[in-house]
């Protein structure tokens, strides 16, 4: 979303700069060059990505410089979520869930919350609808444009053709309309009956429209119409299209009268005035025509340009304009950010100076008490009094890992079985299997809490007979395959599949509440391979043994790693490095396994 906003702001900056150039430098730049400059914002609008990556300086937050944007965002979210997770409780009353915060200075602050979903999910749901609305309206606009232009195309077949050899066909219309160039693949000129009868007006009108054809304005017109269809909601795009059409007329006049005598220029100007006096309609921006048009001050300026035989122009602003537009086109849309040499995570009142491998560093704002100014809530790791674990032990042969104990603070969720999707097994009438499956599902959610710190409150789960458990926030979500967590049971549970866990973060989809609340203390300074080891060690799939090799896996993405154990078996881990969350873990695979 932020990339699109950056693209939009930058594109509109280009249009705004062109409008400013028109006002300040119109008399300094030849009309044809000014018209050609519109190509820069037009191409930018049609290509919403950066062709050449442009590095920018890293951002500075507080006193820490060079903080990567993804790490900063993850840290801020972790701090907020951790504070809410520690301070907030939930109670049900009359079918409505209420949130209360008893640790906020001892005040019980209550507010009604919908049973399913959060404010973030609602916002994400609304945002996910915007592309559909955009696309549907663009299709409607495109359909309207095709309709009105096909209607004119059909009428041309019934029009009288002007005799004589012409550069392109010329047809005579009965209506009192402006002469225009029409058509993209088979262009033609349309003249009104009154203009066609007057030889001088006909000659000047044909000169004007044939010049439009020579400078390929029928193609530029289609270009402008396409942009108006795609950006139907953006008034600045429509304004730019209207100004570009005006500039096309100025450029056409300049090219048609190049090296013309003053008398010829005056005749051309008088002809335009006479043609426009009886015009009823000059067409709209979405019609594929280039009409003779002009009103008020615009027409006055146009006539002044026509009769100014020796009007001076200067090319000195052209390089400056091009450089400025290209600068905006490149630097408003950086493709990548230079990584800082040192990355730090800072939450409110939290410092990150620990060693790699330690857990739960992002601290929410502490609850201040009279005799304890240092009190703060943290996500604590079970088995240690200070909420920290010893990092994986490095040996000469590799990194020794071992399964971790359960985290403290876990609460059993309200767990409900569903077979609403066709790919789930219906356990109705099979009480023993129901009981076994529920135990496995509760274990899977407990292990999700151990890995991420996420506490499920109400959850629906499903099961299929190959050994997979699926979890969703509602029965409807399950029916539509909106699963936020899946758990593959392996040989130890009596199934023949490779054990696996797959997690979908709330930072990525609207139908998930899962957040990666637990992280190593200095995650920002750890290598990606170290993070992969940390996630494996804190997952339910972690073995007792030594990791002898860590390497990129044959999976899509920069955060995919293969961790090989000393016995040859291996695990594959996919990490979302932008939000510092684990996506999935598979293993152990046999030593000779091939994908």
Coordinates of C-alpha atoms in Angstrom, one line a residue, residues 64-308:
X64 CA 19.7 5.9 15.9
X65 CA 20.7 6.4 12.2
X66 CA 20.5 3.8 9.5
X67 CA 17.5 1.9 10.7
X68 CA 15.9 -0.3 8.0
X69 CA 12.2 0.5 7.5
X70 CA 11.0 -3.1 7.8
X71 CA 12.8 -3.5 11.1
X72 CA 11.5 -0.2 12.4
X73 CA 7.9 -1.0 11.5
X74 CA 8.2 -4.5 13.0
X75 CA 9.6 -3.1 16.2
X76 CA 6.9 -0.5 16.6
X77 CA 4.2 -3.0 16.0
X78 CA 5.8 -5.5 18.4
X79 CA 5.9 -2.8 21.1
X80 CA 2.3 -1.9 20.7
X81 CA 1.0 -5.5 20.4
X82 CA 3.1 -6.6 23.4
X83 CA 1.7 -3.8 25.6
X84 CA -1.9 -4.8 24.6
X85 CA -1.2 -8.5 25.1
X86 CA 0.1 -7.9 28.6
X87 CA -2.3 -5.3 29.7
X88 CA -5.5 -6.2 28.0
X89 CA -8.0 -8.9 29.1
X90 CA -11.2 -10.0 27.5
X91 CA -14.6 -10.9 28.9
X92 CA -17.8 -11.8 27.2
X93 CA -21.1 -10.2 28.0
X94 CA -24.4 -10.6 26.0
X95 CA -22.6 -11.9 22.9
X96 CA -20.2 -8.9 22.9
X97 CA -16.5 -9.1 23.8
X98 CA -15.3 -6.2 26.0
X99 CA -11.7 -5.2 26.4
X100 CA -10.4 -3.9 29.8
X101 CA -7.1 -2.6 30.8
X102 CA -6.7 -2.9 34.6
X103 CA -2.9 -2.0 34.6
X104 CA -3.4 1.5 33.2
X105 CA -2.9 3.4 36.4
X106 CA -5.4 1.2 38.1
X107 CA -8.3 2.4 35.9
X108 CA -10.7 -0.1 34.3
X109 CA -11.1 1.2 30.8
X110 CA -13.8 -0.6 28.8
X111 CA -14.9 -0.4 25.2
X112 CA -17.1 -2.6 23.1
X113 CA -15.3 -4.7 20.5
X114 CA -16.8 -6.9 17.8
X115 CA -16.6 -10.7 18.5
X116 CA -14.6 -11.4 15.4
X117 CA -11.9 -9.3 13.8
X118 CA -10.0 -6.2 14.9
X119 CA -9.8 -2.7 13.6
X120 CA -6.7 -3.6 11.6
X121 CA -8.6 -6.5 10.0
X122 CA -11.5 -4.1 9.1
X123 CA -9.1 -1.6 7.6
X124 CA -7.3 -4.3 5.6
X125 CA -10.7 -5.7 4.4
X126 CA -11.7 -2.2 3.1
X127 CA -8.3 -1.7 1.5
X128 CA -8.6 -5.1 -0.2
X129 CA -11.8 -4.0 -1.9
X130 CA -10.3 -0.9 -3.4
X131 CA -8.5 -2.7 -6.3
X132 CA -11.8 -4.3 -7.3
X133 CA -13.6 -1.0 -7.2
X134 CA -10.8 0.6 -9.2
X135 CA -10.8 -2.2 -11.8
X136 CA -14.6 -2.3 -12.2
X137 CA -14.9 1.4 -12.7
X138 CA -12.0 1.4 -15.2
X139 CA -13.8 -1.4 -17.1
X140 CA -17.0 0.7 -17.1
X141 CA -15.1 3.8 -18.3
X142 CA -13.4 1.8 -21.0
X143 CA -16.7 0.4 -22.1
X144 CA -18.2 3.9 -22.4
X145 CA -15.2 5.1 -24.4
X146 CA -15.4 2.2 -26.8
X147 CA -19.2 2.7 -27.2
X148 CA -19.0 6.4 -28.1
X149 CA -16.1 6.0 -30.5
X150 CA -17.7 3.0 -32.2
X151 CA -20.9 4.9 -32.6
X152 CA -18.9 7.7 -34.4
X153 CA -17.1 5.1 -36.5
X154 CA -20.4 3.7 -37.7
X155 CA -21.7 7.1 -38.7
X156 CA -18.6 7.8 -40.7
X157 CA -19.5 5.0 -43.1
X158 CA -22.6 6.9 -44.0
X159 CA -20.8 10.3 -44.5
X160 CA -19.9 11.8 -47.9
X161 CA -16.2 11.7 -48.7
X162 CA -14.5 14.8 -49.9
X163 CA -13.2 14.3 -53.5
X164 CA -9.6 14.7 -54.4
X165 CA -6.3 13.1 -53.4
X166 CA -5.6 13.6 -49.7
X167 CA -3.0 12.6 -47.2
X168 CA -5.7 10.7 -45.4
X169 CA -9.4 10.3 -46.1
X170 CA -11.7 13.3 -45.4
X171 CA -15.4 13.0 -44.6
X172 CA -18.1 15.7 -44.4
X173 CA -20.5 15.8 -41.4
X174 CA -23.9 17.4 -41.4
X175 CA -23.5 18.8 -37.9
X176 CA -21.9 22.2 -37.1
X177 CA -18.9 20.7 -35.3
X178 CA -15.2 21.4 -35.2
X179 CA -12.9 19.8 -37.8
X180 CA -11.0 17.0 -36.2
X181 CA -8.7 14.0 -36.7
X182 CA -10.4 10.7 -35.8
X183 CA -9.2 7.1 -35.5
X184 CA -6.2 5.3 -34.2
X185 CA -5.5 2.5 -36.7
X186 CA -7.3 4.0 -39.8
X187 CA -7.3 7.8 -39.1
X188 CA -9.4 10.2 -41.1
X189 CA -10.4 13.9 -41.0
X190 CA -13.9 15.0 -40.3
X191 CA -15.1 18.4 -41.6
X192 CA -18.5 20.2 -41.1
X193 CA -20.6 20.9 -44.2
X194 CA -20.1 24.7 -43.7
X195 CA -16.3 24.3 -43.6
X196 CA -16.2 22.0 -46.6
X197 CA -18.2 24.5 -48.8
X198 CA -15.7 27.4 -48.1
X199 CA -12.5 26.7 -50.0
X200 CA -10.3 28.9 -47.8
X201 CA -11.7 27.5 -44.6
X202 CA -11.4 24.0 -45.9
X203 CA -7.8 24.6 -47.0
X204 CA -6.8 25.9 -43.5
X205 CA -8.7 23.2 -41.7
X206 CA -7.0 20.5 -43.7
X207 CA -3.6 22.1 -43.1
X208 CA -4.3 22.0 -39.4
X209 CA -5.6 18.5 -39.2
X210 CA -3.0 17.0 -41.5
X211 CA -0.4 18.6 -39.2
X212 CA -2.0 16.8 -36.3
X213 CA -1.7 13.5 -38.3
X214 CA 2.0 14.2 -39.1
X215 CA 2.9 14.7 -35.4
X216 CA 1.0 11.5 -34.5
X217 CA -1.6 13.2 -32.3
X218 CA -4.1 10.4 -33.0
X219 CA -1.7 8.1 -31.1
X220 CA -1.1 10.7 -28.3
X221 CA -4.9 11.1 -28.0
X222 CA -5.3 7.3 -27.4
X223 CA -2.5 7.5 -24.8
X224 CA -4.4 10.3 -22.9
X225 CA -7.7 8.5 -23.1
X226 CA -6.0 5.3 -21.6
X227 CA -4.7 7.3 -18.7
X228 CA -8.1 8.9 -18.0
X229 CA -9.6 5.4 -18.0
X230 CA -7.1 4.0 -15.6
X231 CA -7.0 7.0 -13.3
X232 CA -10.7 8.0 -13.6
X233 CA -10.7 8.9 -9.9
X234 CA -7.7 11.3 -10.1
X235 CA -8.7 14.9 -11.0
X236 CA -5.0 15.8 -11.5
X237 CA -4.7 13.3 -14.3
X238 CA -7.8 14.7 -16.0
X239 CA -6.4 18.2 -15.6
X240 CA -3.1 17.1 -17.1
X241 CA -4.9 15.5 -20.1
X242 CA -6.8 18.7 -20.8
X243 CA -3.7 20.8 -20.6
X244 CA -1.8 18.4 -22.9
X245 CA -4.6 18.6 -25.5
X246 CA -4.3 22.4 -25.4
X247 CA -0.5 22.2 -25.8
X248 CA -1.1 19.8 -28.8
X249 CA -3.0 22.7 -30.5
X250 CA -0.2 25.2 -29.9
X251 CA 2.4 22.7 -31.2
X252 CA 0.2 22.0 -34.2
X253 CA -0.1 25.7 -35.0
X254 CA 3.6 26.2 -34.7
X255 CA 4.4 23.3 -37.0
X256 CA 1.8 24.2 -39.6
X257 CA 3.0 27.8 -39.9
X258 CA 6.7 27.0 -39.8
X259 CA 8.5 29.5 -42.2
X260 CA 5.0 31.0 -43.1
X261 CA 4.7 34.6 -44.0
X262 CA 2.8 37.0 -41.8
X263 CA -0.1 37.2 -44.3
X264 CA -0.4 33.5 -44.3
X265 CA -0.4 33.5 -40.5
X266 CA -3.2 36.0 -40.3
X267 CA -5.3 34.1 -42.8
X268 CA -4.8 30.9 -40.7
X269 CA -5.8 32.8 -37.5
X270 CA -8.9 34.3 -39.2
X271 CA -9.9 30.9 -40.5
X272 CA -9.7 29.3 -37.0
X273 CA -11.9 32.1 -35.6
X274 CA -14.5 31.7 -38.3
X275 CA -14.5 27.9 -37.9
X276 CA -15.0 28.1 -34.2
X277 CA -17.8 30.7 -34.3
X278 CA -20.4 28.2 -35.5
X279 CA -19.1 25.2 -33.6
X280 CA -21.6 23.5 -31.3
X281 CA -19.4 20.7 -29.9
X282 CA -15.6 20.3 -29.7
X283 CA -15.8 16.8 -28.2
X284 CA -14.8 15.4 -24.9
X285 CA -11.4 14.2 -23.5
X286 CA -12.4 10.6 -24.0
X287 CA -13.4 10.9 -27.6
X288 CA -10.6 9.8 -30.0
X289 CA -10.5 13.1 -31.9
X290 CA -8.2 16.1 -32.1
X291 CA -10.6 19.0 -32.7
X292 CA -9.8 22.6 -33.5
X293 CA -10.6 24.1 -30.1
X294 CA -10.0 27.2 -28.0
X295 CA -11.9 29.6 -25.8
X296 CA -11.4 32.8 -23.9
X297 CA -7.8 33.6 -22.8
X298 CA -6.5 30.3 -24.3
X299 CA -7.8 31.3 -27.8
X300 CA -6.3 34.8 -27.4
X301 CA -2.9 33.5 -26.5
X302 CA -3.1 31.0 -29.4
X303 CA -3.9 33.8 -31.9
X304 CA -1.0 35.9 -30.5
X305 CA 1.3 33.0 -31.0
X306 CA 0.0 32.5 -34.6
X307 CA 0.7 36.1 -35.7
X308 CA 4.0 36.4 -33.8

